[in-house]
Short mmCIF file of C-alpha atoms in Angstrom, two decimals:
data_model
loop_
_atom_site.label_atom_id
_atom_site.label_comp_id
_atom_site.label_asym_id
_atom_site.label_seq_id
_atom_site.Cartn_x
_atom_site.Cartn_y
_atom_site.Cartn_z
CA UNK I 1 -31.65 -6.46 213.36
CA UNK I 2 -35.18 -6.20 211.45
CA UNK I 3 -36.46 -8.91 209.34
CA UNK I 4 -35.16 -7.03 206.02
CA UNK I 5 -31.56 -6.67 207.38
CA UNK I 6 -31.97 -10.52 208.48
CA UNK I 7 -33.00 -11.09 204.76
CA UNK I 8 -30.23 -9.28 203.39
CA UNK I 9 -27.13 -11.01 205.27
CA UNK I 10 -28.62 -14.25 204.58
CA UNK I 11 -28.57 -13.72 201.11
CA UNK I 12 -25.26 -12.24 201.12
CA UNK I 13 -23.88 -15.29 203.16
CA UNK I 14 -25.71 -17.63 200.28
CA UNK I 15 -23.90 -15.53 197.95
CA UNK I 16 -20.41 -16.03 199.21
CA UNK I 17 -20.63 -19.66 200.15
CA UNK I 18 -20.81 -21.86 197.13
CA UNK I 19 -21.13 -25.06 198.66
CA UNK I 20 -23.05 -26.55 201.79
CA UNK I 21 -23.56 -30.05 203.51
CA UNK I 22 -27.36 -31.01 201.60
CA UNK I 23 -29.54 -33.28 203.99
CA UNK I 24 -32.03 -35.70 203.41
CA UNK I 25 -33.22 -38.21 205.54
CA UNK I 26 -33.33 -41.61 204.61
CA UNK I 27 -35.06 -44.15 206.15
CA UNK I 28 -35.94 -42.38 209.20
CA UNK I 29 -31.93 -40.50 209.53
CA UNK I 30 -30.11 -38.34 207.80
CA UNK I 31 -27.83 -38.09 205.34
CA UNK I 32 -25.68 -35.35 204.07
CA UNK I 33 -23.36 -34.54 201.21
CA UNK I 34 -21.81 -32.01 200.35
CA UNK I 35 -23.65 -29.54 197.57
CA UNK I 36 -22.81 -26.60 195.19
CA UNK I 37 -25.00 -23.90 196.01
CA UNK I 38 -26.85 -21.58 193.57
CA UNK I 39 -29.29 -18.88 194.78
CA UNK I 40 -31.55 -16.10 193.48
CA UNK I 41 -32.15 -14.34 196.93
CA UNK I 42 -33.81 -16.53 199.43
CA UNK I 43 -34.60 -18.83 197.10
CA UNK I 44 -31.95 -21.87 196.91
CA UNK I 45 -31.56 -24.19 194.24
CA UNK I 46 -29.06 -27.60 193.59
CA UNK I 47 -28.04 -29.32 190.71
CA UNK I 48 -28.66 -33.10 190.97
CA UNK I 49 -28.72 -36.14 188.26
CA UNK I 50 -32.06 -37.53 188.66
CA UNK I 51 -30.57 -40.50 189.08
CA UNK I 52 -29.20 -39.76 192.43
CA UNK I 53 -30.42 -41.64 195.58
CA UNK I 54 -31.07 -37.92 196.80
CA UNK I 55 -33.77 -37.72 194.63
CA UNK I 56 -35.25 -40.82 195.60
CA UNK I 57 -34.84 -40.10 199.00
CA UNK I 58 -36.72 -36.75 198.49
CA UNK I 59 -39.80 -38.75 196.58
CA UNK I 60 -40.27 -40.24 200.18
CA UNK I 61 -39.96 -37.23 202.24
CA UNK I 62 -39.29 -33.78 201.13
CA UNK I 63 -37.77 -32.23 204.08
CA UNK I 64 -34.25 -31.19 203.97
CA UNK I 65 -31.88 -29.15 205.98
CA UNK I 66 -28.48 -27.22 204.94
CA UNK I 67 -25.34 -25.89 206.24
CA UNK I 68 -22.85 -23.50 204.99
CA UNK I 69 -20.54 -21.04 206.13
CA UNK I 70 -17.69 -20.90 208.31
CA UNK I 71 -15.59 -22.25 206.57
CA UNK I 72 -11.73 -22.15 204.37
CA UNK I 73 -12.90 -19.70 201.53
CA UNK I 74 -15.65 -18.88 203.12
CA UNK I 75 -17.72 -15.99 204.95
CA UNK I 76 -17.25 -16.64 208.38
CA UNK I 77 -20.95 -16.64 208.76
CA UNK I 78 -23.02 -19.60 209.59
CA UNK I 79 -26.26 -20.39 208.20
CA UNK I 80 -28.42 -23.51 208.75
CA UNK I 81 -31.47 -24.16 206.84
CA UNK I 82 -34.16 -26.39 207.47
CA UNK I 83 -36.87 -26.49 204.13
CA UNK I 84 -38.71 -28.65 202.13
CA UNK I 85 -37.53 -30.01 198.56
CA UNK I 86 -38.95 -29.97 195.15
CA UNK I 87 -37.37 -31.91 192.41
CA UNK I 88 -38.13 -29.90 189.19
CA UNK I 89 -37.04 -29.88 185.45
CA UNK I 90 -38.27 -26.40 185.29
CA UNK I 91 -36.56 -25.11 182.01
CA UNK I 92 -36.38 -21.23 182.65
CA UNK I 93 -34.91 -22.68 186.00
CA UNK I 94 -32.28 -25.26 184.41
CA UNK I 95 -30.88 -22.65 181.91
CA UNK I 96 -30.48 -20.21 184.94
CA UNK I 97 -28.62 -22.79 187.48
CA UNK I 98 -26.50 -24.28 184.48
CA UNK I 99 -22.65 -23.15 184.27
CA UNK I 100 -19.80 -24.96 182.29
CA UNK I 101 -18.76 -26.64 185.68
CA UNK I 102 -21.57 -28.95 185.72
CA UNK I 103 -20.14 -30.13 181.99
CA UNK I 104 -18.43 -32.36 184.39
CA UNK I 105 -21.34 -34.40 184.61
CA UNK I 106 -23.91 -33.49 182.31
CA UNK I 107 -24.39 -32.91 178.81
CA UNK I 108 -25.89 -29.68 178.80
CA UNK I 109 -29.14 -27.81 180.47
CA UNK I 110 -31.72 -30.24 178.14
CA UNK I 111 -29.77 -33.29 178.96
CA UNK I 112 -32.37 -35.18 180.71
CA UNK I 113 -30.76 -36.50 184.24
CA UNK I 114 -29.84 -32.57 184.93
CA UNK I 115 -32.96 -31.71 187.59
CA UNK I 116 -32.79 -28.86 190.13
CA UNK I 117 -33.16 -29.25 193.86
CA UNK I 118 -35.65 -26.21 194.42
CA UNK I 119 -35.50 -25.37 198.38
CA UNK I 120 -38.34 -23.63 199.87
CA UNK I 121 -36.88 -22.07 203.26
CA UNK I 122 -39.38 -22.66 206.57
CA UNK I 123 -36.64 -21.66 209.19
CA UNK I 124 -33.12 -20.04 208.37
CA UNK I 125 -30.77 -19.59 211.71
CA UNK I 126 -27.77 -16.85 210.86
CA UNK I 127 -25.43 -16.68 213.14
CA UNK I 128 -22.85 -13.39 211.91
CA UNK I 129 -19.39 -13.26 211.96
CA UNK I 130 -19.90 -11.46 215.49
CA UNK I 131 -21.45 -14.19 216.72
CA UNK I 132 -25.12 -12.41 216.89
CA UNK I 133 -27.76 -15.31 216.54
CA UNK I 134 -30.80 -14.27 214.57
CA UNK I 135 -33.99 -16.92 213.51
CA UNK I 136 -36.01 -16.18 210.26
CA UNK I 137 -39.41 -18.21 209.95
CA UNK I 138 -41.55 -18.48 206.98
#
């Protein structure tokens, strides 16, 4: 598989998994929760509440790693991702992440505590639903 195909089932396996186990680490080990997913190709956003320890976690150290796939309602595709985070209020970015399921805990895309986890990929392993094992690097 080239790097184009590579490209093009990860996104497609973004695409069909909605959620994924988000990890920081936090004071020198991780910790994970699980995350709705949004993505615009490779790139790989989260909805947070400022407030979050996530975010404060990710003012200390920026590195991150997620996993998704393989799962009930899933694409039987696995995909682990190991990036660094940038907490942004971009607006353009907010109004494009929001939907009315976030409603749950926000007031709307200006309401202040809404920030977006932007991703920035540096190593994506896809493992298909065949079982081939493929490595993408930045």
């Amino acid at each position: 598989m080239n790097r184009t195909e590579l490209e093009q089932n990860i996104v497609k396996a973004l695409e069909n998994n909605p959620f994924c186990s988000f990890s920081t680490v936090e004071n020198g080990k991780p910790k994970s929760r699980y995350m709705a997913l949004f993505n615009d190709g490779m790139n790989i956003h989260l909805a947070t509440n400022r407030r979050t320890h996530k975010v404060e976690e990710l003012e200390n150290n920026p590195n991150v790693s997620l996993l998704l796939g393989y799962e009930s309602g899933g694409s039987k595709e696995v995909v682990e991702v190991e990036g660094t985070c940038e907490i942004t209020k971009n607006e353009a970015l907010r109004e494009q992440v929001w939907n009315d399921e976030l409603k749950a805990w926000f007031d709307g895309p200006q309401d202040p505590n809404y920030v977006i986890l932007d991703i920035t990929p540096t190593r994506i392993e896809y493992t298909g639903k065949d079982h081939e094992h493929q490595v993408w690097e930045q």
